[in-house]
Coordinates of C-alpha atoms and ligand atoms in Angstrom, one line a residue:
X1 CA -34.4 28.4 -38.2
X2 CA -33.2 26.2 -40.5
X3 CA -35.4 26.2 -44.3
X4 CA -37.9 23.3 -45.6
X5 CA -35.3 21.9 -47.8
X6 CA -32.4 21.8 -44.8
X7 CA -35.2 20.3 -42.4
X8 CA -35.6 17.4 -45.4
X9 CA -31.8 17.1 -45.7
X10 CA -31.5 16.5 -41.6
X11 CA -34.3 14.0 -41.7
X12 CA -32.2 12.1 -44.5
X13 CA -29.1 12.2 -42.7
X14 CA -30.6 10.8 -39.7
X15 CA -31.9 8.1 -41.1
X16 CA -29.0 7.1 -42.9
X17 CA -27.5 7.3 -39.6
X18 CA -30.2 4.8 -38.3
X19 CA -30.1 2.7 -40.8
X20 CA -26.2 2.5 -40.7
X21 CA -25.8 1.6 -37.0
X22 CA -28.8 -0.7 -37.5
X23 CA -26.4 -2.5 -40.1
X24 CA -24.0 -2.1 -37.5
X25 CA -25.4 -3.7 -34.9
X26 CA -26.2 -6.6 -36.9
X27 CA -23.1 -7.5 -38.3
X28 CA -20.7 -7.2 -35.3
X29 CA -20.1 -9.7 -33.4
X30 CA -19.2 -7.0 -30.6
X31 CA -22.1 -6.9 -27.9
X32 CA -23.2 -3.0 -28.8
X33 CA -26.8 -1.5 -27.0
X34 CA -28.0 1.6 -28.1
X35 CA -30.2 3.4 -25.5
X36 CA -32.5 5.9 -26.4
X37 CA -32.7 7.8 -22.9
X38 CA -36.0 9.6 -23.2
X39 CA -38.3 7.0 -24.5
X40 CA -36.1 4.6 -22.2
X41 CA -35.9 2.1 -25.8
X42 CA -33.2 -0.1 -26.0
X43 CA -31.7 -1.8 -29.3
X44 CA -29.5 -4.8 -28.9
X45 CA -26.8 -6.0 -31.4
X46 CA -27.8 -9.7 -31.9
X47 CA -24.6 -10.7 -30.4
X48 CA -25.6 -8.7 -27.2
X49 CA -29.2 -10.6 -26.9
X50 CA -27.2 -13.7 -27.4
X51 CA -24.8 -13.4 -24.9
X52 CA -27.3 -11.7 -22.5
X53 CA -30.1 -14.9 -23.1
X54 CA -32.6 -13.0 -24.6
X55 CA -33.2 -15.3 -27.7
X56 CA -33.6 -18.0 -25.4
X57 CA -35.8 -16.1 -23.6
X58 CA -34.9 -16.8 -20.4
X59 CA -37.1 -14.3 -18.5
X60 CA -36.2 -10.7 -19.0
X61 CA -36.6 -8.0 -21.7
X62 CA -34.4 -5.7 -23.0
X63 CA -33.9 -2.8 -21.1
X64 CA -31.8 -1.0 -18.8
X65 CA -33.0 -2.5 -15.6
X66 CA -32.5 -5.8 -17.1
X67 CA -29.3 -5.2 -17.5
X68 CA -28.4 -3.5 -14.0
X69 CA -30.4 -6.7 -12.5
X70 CA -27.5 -8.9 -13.8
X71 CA -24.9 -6.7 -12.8
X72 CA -23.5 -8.5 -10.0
X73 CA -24.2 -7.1 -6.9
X74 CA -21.0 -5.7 -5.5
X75 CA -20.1 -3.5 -8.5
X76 CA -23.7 -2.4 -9.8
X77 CA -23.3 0.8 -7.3
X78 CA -19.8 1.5 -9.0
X79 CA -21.2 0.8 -12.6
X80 CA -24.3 2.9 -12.0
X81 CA -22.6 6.3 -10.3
X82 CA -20.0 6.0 -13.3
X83 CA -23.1 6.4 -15.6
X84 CA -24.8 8.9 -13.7
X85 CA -21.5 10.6 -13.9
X86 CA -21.2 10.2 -18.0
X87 CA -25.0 11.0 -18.7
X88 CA -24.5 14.0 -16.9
X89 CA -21.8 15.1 -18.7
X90 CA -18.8 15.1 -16.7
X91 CA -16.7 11.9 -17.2
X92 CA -16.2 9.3 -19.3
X93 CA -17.4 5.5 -19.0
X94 CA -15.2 2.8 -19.3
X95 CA -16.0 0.4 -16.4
X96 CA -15.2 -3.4 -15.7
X97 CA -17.6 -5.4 -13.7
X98 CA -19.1 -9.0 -13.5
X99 CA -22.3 -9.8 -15.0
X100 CA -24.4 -12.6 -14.9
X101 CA -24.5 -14.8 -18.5
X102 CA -27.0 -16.7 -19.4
X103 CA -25.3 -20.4 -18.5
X104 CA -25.9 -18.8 -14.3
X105 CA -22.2 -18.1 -14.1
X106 CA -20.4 -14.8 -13.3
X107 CA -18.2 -13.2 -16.3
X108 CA -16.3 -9.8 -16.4
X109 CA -17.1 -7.5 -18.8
X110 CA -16.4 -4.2 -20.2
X111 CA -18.3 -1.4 -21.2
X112 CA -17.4 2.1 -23.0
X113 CA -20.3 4.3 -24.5
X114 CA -20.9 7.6 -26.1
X115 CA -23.8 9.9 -25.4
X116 CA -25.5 12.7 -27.5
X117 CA -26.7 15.3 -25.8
X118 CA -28.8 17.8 -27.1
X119 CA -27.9 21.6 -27.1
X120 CA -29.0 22.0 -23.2
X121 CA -27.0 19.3 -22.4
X122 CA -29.8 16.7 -21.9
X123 CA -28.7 13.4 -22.9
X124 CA -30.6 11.8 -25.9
X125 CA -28.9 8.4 -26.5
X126 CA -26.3 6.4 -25.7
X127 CA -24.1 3.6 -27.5
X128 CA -22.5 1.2 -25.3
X129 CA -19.8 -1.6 -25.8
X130 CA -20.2 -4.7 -24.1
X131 CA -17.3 -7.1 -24.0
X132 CA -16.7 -9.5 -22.8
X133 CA -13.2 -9.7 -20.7
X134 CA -13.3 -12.8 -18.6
X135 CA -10.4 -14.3 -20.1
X136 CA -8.1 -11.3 -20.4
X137 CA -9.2 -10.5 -16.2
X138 CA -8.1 -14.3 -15.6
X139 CA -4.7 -14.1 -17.5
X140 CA -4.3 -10.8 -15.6
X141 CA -5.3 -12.5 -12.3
X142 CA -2.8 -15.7 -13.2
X143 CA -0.4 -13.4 -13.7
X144 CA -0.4 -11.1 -10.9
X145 CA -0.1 -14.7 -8.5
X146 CA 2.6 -15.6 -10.1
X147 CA 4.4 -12.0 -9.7
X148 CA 3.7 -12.2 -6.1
X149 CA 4.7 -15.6 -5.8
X150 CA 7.9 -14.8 -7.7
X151 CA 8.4 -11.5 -5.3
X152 CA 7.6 -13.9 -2.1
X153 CA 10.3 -16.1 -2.8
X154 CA 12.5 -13.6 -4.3
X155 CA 12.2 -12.4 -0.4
X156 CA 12.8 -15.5 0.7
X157 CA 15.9 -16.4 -1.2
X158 CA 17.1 -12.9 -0.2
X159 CA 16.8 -13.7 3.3
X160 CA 18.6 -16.9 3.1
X161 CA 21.6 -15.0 1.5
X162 CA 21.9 -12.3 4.1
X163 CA 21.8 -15.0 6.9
X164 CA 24.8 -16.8 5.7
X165 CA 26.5 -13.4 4.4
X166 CA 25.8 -12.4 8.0
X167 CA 26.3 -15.5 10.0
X168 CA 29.2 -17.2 8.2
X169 CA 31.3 -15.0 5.8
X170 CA 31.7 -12.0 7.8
X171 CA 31.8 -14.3 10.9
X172 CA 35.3 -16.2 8.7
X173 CA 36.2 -12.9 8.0
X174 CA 36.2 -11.5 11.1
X175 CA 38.2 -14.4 12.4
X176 CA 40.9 -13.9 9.8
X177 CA 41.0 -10.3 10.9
X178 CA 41.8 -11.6 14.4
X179 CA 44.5 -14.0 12.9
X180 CA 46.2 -11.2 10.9
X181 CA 46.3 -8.8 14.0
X182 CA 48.0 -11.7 16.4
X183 CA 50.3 -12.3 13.2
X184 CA 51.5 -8.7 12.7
X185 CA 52.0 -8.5 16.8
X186 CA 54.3 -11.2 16.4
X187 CA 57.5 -10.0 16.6
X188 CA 59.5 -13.5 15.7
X189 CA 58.2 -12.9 12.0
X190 CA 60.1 -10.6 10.1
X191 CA 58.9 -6.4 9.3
X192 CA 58.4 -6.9 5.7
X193 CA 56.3 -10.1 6.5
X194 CA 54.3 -8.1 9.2
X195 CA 53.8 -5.5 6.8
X196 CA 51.8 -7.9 4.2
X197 CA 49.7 -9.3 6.9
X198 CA 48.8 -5.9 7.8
X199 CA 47.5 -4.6 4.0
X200 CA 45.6 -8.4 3.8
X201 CA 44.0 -7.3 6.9
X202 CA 43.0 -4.4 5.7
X203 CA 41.7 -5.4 2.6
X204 CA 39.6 -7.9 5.5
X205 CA 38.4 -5.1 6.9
X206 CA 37.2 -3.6 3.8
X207 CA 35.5 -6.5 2.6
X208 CA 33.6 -7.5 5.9
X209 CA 31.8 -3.6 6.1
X210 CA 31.0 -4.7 2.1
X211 CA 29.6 -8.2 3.0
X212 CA 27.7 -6.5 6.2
X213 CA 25.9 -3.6 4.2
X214 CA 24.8 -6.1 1.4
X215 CA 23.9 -8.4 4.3
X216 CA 21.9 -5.5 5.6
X217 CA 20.4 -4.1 2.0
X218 CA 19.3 -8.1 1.5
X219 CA 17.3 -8.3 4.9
X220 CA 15.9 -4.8 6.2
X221 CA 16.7 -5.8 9.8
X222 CA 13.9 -3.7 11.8
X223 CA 10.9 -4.8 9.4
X224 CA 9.9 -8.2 11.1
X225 CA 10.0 -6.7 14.1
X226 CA 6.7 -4.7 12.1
X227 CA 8.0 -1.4 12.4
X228 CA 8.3 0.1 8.9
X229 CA 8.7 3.8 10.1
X230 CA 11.3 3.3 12.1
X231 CA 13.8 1.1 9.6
X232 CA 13.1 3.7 7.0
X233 CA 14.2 6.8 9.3
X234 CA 17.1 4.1 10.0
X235 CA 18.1 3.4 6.4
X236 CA 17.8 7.0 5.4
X237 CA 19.9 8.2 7.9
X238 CA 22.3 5.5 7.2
X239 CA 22.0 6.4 3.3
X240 CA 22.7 10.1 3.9
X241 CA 25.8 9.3 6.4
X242 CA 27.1 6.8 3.9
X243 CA 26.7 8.6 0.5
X244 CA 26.9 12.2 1.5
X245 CA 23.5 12.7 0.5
X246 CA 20.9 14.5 2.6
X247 CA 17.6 12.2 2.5
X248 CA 14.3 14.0 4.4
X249 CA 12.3 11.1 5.2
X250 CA 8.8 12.2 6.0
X251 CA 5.6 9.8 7.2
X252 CA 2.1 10.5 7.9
X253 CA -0.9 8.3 9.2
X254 CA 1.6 5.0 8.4
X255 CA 2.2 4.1 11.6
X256 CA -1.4 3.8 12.5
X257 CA -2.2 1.0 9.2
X258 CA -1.7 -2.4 10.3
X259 CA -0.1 -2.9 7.2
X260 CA 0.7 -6.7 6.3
X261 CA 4.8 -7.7 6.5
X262 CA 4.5 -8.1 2.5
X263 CA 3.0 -4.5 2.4
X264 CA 6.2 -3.2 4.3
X265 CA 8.5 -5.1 2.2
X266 CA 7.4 -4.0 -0.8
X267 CA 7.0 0.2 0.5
X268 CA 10.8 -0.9 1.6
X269 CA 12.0 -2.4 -1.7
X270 CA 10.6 0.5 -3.5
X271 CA 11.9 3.3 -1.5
X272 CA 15.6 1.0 -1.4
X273 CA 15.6 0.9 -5.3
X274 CA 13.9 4.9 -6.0
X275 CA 17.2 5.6 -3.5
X276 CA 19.8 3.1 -4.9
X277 CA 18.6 4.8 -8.8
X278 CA 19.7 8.3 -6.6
X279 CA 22.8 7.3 -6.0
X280 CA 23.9 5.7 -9.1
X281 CA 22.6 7.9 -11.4
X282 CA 21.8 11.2 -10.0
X283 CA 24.7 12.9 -9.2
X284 CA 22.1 14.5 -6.2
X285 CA 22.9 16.4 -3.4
X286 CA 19.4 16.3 -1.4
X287 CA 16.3 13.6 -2.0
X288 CA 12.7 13.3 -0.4
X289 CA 10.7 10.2 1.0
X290 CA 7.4 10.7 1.7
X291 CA 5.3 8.1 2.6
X292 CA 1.8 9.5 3.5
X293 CA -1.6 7.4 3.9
X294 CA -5.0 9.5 3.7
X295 CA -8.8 8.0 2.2
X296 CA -7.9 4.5 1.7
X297 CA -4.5 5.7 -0.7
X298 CA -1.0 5.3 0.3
X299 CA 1.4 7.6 -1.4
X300 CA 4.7 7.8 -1.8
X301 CA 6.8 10.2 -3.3
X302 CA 10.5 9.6 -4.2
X303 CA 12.1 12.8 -5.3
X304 CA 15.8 14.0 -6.2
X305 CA 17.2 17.2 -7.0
X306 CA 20.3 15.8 -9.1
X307 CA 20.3 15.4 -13.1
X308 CA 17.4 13.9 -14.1
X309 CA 16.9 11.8 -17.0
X310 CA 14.9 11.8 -20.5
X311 CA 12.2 9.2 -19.8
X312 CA 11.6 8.1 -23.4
X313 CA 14.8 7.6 -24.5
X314 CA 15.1 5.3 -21.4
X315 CA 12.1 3.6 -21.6
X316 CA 13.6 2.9 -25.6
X317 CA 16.9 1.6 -24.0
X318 CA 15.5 -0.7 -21.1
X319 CA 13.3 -2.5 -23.7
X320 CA 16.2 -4.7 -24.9
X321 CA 18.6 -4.0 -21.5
X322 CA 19.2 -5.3 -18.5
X323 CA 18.3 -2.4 -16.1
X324 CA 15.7 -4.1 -13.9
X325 CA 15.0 -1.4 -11.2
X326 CA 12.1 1.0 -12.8
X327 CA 11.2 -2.0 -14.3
X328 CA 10.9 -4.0 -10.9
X329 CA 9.5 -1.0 -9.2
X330 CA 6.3 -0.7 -11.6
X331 CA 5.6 -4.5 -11.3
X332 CA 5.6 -4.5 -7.7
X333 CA 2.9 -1.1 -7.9
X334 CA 0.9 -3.5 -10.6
X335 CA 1.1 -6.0 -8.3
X336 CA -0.4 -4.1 -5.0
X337 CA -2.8 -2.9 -7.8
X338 CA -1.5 0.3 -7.8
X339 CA -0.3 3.4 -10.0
X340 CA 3.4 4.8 -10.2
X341 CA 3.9 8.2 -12.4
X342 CA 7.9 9.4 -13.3
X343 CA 8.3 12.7 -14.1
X344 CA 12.0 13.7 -15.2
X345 CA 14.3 15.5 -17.8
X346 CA 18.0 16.4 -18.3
X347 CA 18.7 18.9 -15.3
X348 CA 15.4 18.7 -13.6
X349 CA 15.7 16.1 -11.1
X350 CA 13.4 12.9 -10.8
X351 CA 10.3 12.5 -9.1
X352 CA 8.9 9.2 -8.3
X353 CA 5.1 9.3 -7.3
X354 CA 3.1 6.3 -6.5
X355 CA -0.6 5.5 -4.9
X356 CA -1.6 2.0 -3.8
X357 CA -4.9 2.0 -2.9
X358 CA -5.1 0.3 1.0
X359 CA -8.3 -0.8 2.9
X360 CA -7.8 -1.7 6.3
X361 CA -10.4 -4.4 6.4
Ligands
LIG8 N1 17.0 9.3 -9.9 C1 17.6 9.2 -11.1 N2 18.3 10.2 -11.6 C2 18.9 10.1 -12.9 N3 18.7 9.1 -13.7 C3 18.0 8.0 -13.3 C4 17.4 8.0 -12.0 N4 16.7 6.9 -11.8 C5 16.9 6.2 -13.0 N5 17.6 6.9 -13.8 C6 18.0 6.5 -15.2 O1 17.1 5.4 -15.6 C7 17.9 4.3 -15.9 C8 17.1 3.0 -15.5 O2 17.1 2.8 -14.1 P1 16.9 1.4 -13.5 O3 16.8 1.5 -12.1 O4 15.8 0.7 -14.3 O5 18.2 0.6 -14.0 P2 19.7 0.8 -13.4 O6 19.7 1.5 -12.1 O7 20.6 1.3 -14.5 O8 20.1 -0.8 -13.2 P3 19.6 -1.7 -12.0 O9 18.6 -1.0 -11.2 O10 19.0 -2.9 -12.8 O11 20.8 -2.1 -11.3 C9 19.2 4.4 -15.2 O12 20.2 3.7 -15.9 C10 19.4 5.9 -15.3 O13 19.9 6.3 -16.6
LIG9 MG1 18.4 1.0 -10.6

């Protein structure tokens, strides 16, 4: 039991605390409310009142329910459970949602707070930020379009070079293969001639499996025929034939999304980079795809047993380099709103895992 004198000291401190925040309140220019939960009082920083209408008192009171009322309708369940959560101790809360200003318009905001809970745990009072985000959500928004926009036509473009890799330089170079072979069977033309024609042919030969398997890498040939499973089973079988490196390519649930033809191209280009890094830098002998949907999250893991790599002395060295492929990968996760987590070191291999949240809808 703490003495008279210690009681007295307390009662100072807490209202030099009072006092303090009431000076903070007043001077920031932040929108700040301070809750207290059991008498369900709520202060407002004057930039909070303005922003919120309340000196123009335009038909609400400060309170709680004011605030959830404004809360536009289609995240005030997410905002609400997210405090429940916090006030009963087991998260934090940091949400982003679109409230309803004062000029009648929508805006997104953002809200942190801290509670105080007393010694059982009962919450006493909360301080909440309230900013306001609109702009930073719209520059976000801006440039997430132009990413995808960027990565359509990227697509596009990649498309257009396959076709005439495909359809015209290894058709010429196929024909020029045929020329060489009725060359070196002609007989009037002498050995050492014959000989030549037969390494340029070669070197033909060489060169059209090159211009076919960048023609292939450009274009995933099974994808537009929507099956995403089945090019990937393809490609990895093709990748362990070609590279001498076992690939286990497991699936669950994917086949039964209806997943949009960007959606596949993207899982695609993600798995074709994750595998190209395998084989460049790896040194691996055995890698794992999976690719796994289950409540509303697809996941895909990426995952070599070969050297590994120290992640921040890479991040350091891509800053100011040219290596585009983590970099790529991450925007096109951004992009499908998504998260991707690396997890490597010297000698450990290199995991790869990623969730894009899906809804079928
Ligand atoms: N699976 C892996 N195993 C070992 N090291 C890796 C692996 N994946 C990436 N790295 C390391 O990370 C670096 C960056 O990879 P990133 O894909 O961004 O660029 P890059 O493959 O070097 O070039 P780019 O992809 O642009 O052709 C690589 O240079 C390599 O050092
Ligand atoms: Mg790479």
């Amino acid at each position: 039991m703490p003495e008279t004198s210690e009681l007295r000291r307390m009662d100072l401190i807490s209202q030099n605390d009072a006092e303090r925040l009431k000076l903070v309140l007043d001077v920031t220019s932040d929108g700040i409310f301070d809750w207290l939960i059991p008498e369900n009082e709520i202060f407002l920083s004057p930039a909070l009142k303005e922003s919120w209408g309340l000196n123009e008192n335009i038909g609400g009171q400060a309170s709680i329910d004011y605030w959830k009322s404004r809360i536009h309708q289609d995240h005030r369940d997410m905002v609400f459970s997210q405090l429940q959560k916090h006030l009963d101790g087991k998260g934090p809360f940091n949400v982003d949602y679109l409230f309803l200003t004062k000029l009648g318009a929508y805006r997104w905001f953002n809200s942190r707070s801290i509670v105080i809970f007393n010694d059982r745990g009962k919450p006493l009072r909360m301080v909440c930020s309230v900013h306001d985000i609109d702009n930073h959500k719209k520059a976000e928004e801006l440039i997430r379009n132009l990413t995808h926009q960027l990565i359509k036509s990227q697509e596009i473009e990649r498309r257009k070079i396959s076709w005439e890799l495909h359809d015209r330089v290894a058709q010429d170079l196929s024909e020029a293969t045929i020329e060489c072979e009725l060359l070196m069977k002609n007989h009037l033309l002498p050995l050492e001639i014959r000989q030549h024609i037969s390494t340029i042919s070669e070197m033909l030969l060489t060169t059209l499996m090159v211009v076919r398997d960048l023609s292939y890498e450009l274009k995933p040939p099974g994808l537009e025929k929507l099956d995403l499973v089945g090019t990937l089973h393809e490609y990895c079988r093709q990748f362990s034939e070609k590279y001498g490196i076992n690939v286990t390519f497991r699936f669950g649930e994917i086949n039964e999304l209806r997943l949009s033809l960007d959606m596949k191209i993207n899982l695609y280009r993600l798995i074709q980079e994750g595998l190209n890094n395998v084989r460049k830098h790896a040194n691996a002998s055995h890698a794992t795809i999976k690719l796994i949907s289950s409540s509303g999250t697809i996941s895909l893991l990426i995952k070599d047993n070969g050297v590994g790599f120290n992640l921040k002395k890479q991040e350091a060295r891509s800053a100011n380099g040219t290596n585009m492929g983590l970099k790529n990968m991450s925007e096109r996760v951004r992009l499908l709103q998504g998260k991707m987590d690396i997890q490597s070191a010297p000698g450990k291999g290199t995991k790869i895992l990623i969730e894009i949240p899906y809804s079928k809808g």
